[in-house]
PDB file of C-alpha atoms in Angstrom:
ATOM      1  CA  UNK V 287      76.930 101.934  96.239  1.00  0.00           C
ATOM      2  CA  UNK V 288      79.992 103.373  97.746  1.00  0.00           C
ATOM      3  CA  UNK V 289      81.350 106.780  97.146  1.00  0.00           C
ATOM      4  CA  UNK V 290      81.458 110.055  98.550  1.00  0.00           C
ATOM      5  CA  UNK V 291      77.558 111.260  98.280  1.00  0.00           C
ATOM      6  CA  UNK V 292      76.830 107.912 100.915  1.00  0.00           C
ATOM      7  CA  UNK V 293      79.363 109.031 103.575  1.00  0.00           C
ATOM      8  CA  UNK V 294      77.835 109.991 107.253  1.00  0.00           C
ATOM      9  CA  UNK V 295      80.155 112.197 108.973  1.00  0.00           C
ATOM     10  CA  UNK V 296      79.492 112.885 112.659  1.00  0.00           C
ATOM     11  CA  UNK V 297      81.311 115.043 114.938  1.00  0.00           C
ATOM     12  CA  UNK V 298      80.931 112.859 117.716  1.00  0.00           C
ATOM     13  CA  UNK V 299      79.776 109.079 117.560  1.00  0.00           C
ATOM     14  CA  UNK V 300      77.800 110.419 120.558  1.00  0.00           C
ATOM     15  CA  UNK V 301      75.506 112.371 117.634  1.00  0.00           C
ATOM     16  CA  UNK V 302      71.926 111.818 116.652  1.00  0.00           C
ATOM     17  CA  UNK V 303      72.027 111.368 112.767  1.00  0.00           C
ATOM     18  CA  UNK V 304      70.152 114.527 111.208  1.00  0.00           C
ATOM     19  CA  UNK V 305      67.187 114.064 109.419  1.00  0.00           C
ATOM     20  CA  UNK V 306      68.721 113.824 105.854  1.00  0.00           C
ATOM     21  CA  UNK V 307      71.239 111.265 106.866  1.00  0.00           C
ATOM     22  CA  UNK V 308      68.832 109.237 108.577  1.00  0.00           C
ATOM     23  CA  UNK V 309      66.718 108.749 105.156  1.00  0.00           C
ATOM     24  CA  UNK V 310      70.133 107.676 103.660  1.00  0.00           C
ATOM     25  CA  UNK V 311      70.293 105.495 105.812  1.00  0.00           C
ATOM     26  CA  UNK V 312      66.839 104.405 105.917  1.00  0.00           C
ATOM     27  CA  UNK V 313      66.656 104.493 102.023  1.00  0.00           C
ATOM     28  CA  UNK V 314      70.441 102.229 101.472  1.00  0.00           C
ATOM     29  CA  UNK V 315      68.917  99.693 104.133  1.00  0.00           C
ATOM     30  CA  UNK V 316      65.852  99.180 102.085  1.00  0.00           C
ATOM     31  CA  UNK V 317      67.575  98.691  98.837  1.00  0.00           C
ATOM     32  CA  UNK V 318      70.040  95.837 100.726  1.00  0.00           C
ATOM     33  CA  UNK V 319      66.872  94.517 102.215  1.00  0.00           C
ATOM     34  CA  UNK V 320      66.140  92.441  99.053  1.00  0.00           C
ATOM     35  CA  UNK V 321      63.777  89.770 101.092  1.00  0.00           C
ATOM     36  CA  UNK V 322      61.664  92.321 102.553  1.00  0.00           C
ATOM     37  CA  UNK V 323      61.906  91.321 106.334  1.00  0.00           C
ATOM     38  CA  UNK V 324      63.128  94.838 107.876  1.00  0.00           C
ATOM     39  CA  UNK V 325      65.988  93.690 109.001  1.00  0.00           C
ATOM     40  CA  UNK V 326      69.987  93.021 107.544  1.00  0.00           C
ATOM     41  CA  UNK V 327      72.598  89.963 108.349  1.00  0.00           C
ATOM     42  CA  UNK V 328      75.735  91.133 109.756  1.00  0.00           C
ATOM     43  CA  UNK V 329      77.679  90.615 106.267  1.00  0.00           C
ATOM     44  CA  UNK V 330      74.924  93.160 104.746  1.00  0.00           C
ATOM     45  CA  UNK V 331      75.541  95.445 108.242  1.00  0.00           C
ATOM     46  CA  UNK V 332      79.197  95.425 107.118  1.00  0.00           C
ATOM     47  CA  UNK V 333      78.421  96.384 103.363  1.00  0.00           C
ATOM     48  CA  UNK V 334      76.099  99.884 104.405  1.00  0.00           C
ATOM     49  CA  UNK V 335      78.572 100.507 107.408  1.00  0.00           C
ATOM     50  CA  UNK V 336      81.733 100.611 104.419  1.00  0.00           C
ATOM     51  CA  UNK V 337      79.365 102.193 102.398  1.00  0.00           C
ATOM     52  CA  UNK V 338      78.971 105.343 104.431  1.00  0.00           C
ATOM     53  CA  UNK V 339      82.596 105.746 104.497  1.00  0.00           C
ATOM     54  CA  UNK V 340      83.772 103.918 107.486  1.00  0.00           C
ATOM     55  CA  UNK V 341      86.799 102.171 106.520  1.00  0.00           C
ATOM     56  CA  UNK V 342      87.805  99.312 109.467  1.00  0.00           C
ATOM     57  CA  UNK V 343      90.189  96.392 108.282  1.00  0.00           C
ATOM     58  CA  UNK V 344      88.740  93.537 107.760  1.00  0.00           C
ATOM     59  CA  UNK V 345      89.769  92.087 110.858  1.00  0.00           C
ATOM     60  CA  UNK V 346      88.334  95.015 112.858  1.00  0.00           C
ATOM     61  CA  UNK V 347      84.631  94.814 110.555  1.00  0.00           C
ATOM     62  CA  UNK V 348      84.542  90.939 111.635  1.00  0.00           C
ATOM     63  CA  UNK V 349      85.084  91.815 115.031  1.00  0.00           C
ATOM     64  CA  UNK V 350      82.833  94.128 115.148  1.00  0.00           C
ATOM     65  CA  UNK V 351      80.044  92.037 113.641  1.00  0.00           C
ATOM     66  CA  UNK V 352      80.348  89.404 115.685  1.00  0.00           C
ATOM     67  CA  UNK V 353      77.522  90.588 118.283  1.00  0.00           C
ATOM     68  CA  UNK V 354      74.864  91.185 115.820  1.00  0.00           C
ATOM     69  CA  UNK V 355      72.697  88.175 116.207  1.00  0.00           C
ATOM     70  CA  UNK V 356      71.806  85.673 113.882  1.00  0.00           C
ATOM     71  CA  UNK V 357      68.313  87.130 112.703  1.00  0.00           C
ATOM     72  CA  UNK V 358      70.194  90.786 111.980  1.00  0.00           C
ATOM     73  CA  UNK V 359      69.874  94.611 112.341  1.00  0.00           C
ATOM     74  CA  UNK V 360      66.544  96.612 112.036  1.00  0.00           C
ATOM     75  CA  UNK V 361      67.033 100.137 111.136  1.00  0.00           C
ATOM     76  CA  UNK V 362      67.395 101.707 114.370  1.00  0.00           C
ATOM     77  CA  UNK V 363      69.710  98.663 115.106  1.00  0.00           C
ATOM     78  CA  UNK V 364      72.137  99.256 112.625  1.00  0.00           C
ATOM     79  CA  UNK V 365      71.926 103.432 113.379  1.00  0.00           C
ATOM     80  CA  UNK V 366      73.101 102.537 117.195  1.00  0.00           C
ATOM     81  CA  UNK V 367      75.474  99.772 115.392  1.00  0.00           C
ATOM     82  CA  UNK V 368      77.037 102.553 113.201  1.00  0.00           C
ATOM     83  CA  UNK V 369      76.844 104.769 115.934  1.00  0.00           C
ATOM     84  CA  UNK V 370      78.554 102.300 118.240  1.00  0.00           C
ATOM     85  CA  UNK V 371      81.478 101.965 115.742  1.00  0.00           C
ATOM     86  CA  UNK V 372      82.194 105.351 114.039  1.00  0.00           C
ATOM     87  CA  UNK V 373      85.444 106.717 113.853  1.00  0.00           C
ATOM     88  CA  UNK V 374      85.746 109.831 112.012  1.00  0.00           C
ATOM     89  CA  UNK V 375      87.745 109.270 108.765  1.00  0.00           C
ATOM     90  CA  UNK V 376      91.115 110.167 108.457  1.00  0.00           C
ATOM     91  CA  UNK V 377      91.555 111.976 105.571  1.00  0.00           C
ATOM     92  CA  UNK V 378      94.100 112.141 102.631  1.00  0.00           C
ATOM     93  CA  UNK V 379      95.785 115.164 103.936  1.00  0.00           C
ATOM     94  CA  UNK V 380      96.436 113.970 107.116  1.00  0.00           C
ATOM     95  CA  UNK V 381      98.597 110.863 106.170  1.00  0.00           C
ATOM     96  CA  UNK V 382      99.852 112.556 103.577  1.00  0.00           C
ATOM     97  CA  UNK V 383     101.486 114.805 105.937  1.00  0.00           C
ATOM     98  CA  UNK V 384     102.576 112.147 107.911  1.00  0.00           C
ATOM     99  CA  UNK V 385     104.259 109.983 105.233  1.00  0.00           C
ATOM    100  CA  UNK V 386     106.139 113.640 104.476  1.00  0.00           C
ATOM    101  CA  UNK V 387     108.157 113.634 108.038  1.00  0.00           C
ATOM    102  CA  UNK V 388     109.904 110.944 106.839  1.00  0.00           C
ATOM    103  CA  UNK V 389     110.212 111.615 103.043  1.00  0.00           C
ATOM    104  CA  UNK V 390     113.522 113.647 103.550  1.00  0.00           C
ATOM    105  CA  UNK V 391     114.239 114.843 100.004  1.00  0.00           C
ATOM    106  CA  UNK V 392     110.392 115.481  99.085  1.00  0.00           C
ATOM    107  CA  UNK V 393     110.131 112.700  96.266  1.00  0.00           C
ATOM    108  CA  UNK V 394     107.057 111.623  97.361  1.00  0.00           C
ATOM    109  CA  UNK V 395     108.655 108.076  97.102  1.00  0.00           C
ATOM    110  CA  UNK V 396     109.366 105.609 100.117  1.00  0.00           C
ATOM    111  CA  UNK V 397     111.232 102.292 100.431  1.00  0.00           C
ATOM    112  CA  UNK V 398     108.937  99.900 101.536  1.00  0.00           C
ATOM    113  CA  UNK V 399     111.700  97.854 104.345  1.00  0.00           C
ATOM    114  CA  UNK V 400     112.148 101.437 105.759  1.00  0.00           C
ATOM    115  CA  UNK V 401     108.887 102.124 106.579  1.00  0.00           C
ATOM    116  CA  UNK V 402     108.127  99.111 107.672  1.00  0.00           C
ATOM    117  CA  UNK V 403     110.996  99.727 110.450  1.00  0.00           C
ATOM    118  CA  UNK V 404     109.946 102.922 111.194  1.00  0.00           C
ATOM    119  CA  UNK V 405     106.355 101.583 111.718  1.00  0.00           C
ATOM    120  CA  UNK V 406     107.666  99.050 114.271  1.00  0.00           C
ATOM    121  CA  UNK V 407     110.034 100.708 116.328  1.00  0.00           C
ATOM    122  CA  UNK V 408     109.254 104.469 116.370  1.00  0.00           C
ATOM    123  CA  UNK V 409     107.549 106.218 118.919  1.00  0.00           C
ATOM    124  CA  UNK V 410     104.366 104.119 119.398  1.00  0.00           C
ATOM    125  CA  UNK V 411     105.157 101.042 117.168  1.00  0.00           C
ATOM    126  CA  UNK V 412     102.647  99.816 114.980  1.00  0.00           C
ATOM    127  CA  UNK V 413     102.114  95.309 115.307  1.00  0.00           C
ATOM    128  CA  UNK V 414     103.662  94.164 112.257  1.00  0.00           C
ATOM    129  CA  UNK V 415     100.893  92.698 110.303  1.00  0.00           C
ATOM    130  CA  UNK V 416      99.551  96.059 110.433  1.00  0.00           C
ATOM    131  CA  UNK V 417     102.229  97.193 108.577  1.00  0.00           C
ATOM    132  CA  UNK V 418     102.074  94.823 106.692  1.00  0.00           C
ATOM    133  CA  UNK V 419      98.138  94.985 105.608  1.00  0.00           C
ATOM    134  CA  UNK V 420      98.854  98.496 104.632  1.00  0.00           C
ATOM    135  CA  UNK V 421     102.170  97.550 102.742  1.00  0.00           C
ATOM    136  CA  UNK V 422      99.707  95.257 100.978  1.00  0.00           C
ATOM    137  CA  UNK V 423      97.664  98.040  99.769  1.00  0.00           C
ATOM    138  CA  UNK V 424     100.881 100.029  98.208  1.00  0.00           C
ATOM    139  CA  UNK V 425     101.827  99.309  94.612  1.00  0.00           C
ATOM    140  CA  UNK V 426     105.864  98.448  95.420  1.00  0.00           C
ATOM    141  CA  UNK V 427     108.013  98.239  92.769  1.00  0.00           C
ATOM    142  CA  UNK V 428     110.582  95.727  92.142  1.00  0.00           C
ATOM    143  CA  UNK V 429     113.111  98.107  93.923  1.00  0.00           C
ATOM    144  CA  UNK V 430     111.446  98.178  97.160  1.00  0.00           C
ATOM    145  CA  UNK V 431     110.040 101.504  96.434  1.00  0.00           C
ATOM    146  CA  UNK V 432     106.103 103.127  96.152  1.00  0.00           C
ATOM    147  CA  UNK V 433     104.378 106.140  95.758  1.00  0.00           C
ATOM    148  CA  UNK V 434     102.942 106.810  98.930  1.00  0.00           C
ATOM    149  CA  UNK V 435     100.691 109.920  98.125  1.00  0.00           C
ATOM    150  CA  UNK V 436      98.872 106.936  96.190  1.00  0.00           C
ATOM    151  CA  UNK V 437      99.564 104.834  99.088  1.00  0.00           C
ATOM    152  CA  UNK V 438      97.167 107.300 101.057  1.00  0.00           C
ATOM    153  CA  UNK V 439      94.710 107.516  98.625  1.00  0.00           C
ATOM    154  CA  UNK V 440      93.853 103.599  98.661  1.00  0.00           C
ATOM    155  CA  UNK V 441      94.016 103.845 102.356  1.00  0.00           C
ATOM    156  CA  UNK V 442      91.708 106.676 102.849  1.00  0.00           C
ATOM    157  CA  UNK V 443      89.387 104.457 100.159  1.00  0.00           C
ATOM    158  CA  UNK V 444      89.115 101.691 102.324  1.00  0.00           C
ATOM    159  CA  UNK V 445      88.848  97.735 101.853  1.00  0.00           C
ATOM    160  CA  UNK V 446      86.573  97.188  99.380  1.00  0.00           C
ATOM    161  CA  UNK V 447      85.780  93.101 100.513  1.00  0.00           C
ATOM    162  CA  UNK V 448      83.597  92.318 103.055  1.00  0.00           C
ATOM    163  CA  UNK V 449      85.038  89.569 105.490  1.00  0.00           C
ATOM    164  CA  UNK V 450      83.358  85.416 105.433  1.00  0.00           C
ATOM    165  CA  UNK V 451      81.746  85.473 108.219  1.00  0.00           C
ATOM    166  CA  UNK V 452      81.732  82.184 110.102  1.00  0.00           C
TER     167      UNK V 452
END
């Protein structure tokens, strides 16, 4: 279901969905409706919220499920939900110009312990299991070293699991 023809882009979360977007939505919620009642758990909120592109951890998806009440999301509930939660992407480009500042000698190659310290104690350091979720995403070889234009490619994909909820 996911892929780039289901994204919602908004300029602001503020934004009314247009028309066509709200049929997406309308049409994707009826599909993950499968017992007919109008209305989605919070594990099926979190599948059609990924699937139009938003990309939180998992930690951040559980949190943000946690309010939706036990009998689930109607339409309009999961618009303001979605709504209520967007973030506008951040694309390819942009991280990969960021992972460039610190690729000196343009290999397009990083060592994995070296980010990981720049991520902690540069500028406005980054918690360390956030590094190291998204260390967990990059294929490192057995030197310590990864590719990290692919690196931003699996970020800007997005967790593909949808957290237990409990």
């Amino acid at each position: 279901m996911a892929g780039a023809a289901l994204e919602i882009k908004l300029d602001n979360a503020e934004d009314e969905l247009t028309e066509e977007q709200h049929e997406k939505v309308v049409d994707n919620f009826k599909l993950l409706d499968q017992s007919k009642t109008g209305r989605l758990n919070a594990q099926q909120v979190g599948i059609l919220f990924r699937a139009f592109g938003q990309n939180p951890t998992d930690e951040e998806l559980a949190e943000m499920l946690r309010p939706i009440p036990q009998v689930g999301l109607d339409v309009e509930g999961f618009i303001r939900f979605f709504r209520q939660n967007y973030k506008q992407p951040t694309t390819e480009e942009t991280l990969l110009k960021a992972f460039a500042v610190f690729d000196l000698e343009d290999t397009g190659i990083m060592n994995r312990d070296k980010f990981k310290e720049m991520l902690t104690s540069l500028g406005e350091p980054m918690p360390e299991a956030e590094v190291d979720a998204i260390l967990k995403e990059a294929d490192v070889d057995d030197k310590g070293l990864f590719d990290y234009k692919a690196l931003a490619k699996r970020l800007c994909e997005g967790p593909k699991r949808i957290p237990d909820m409990q």
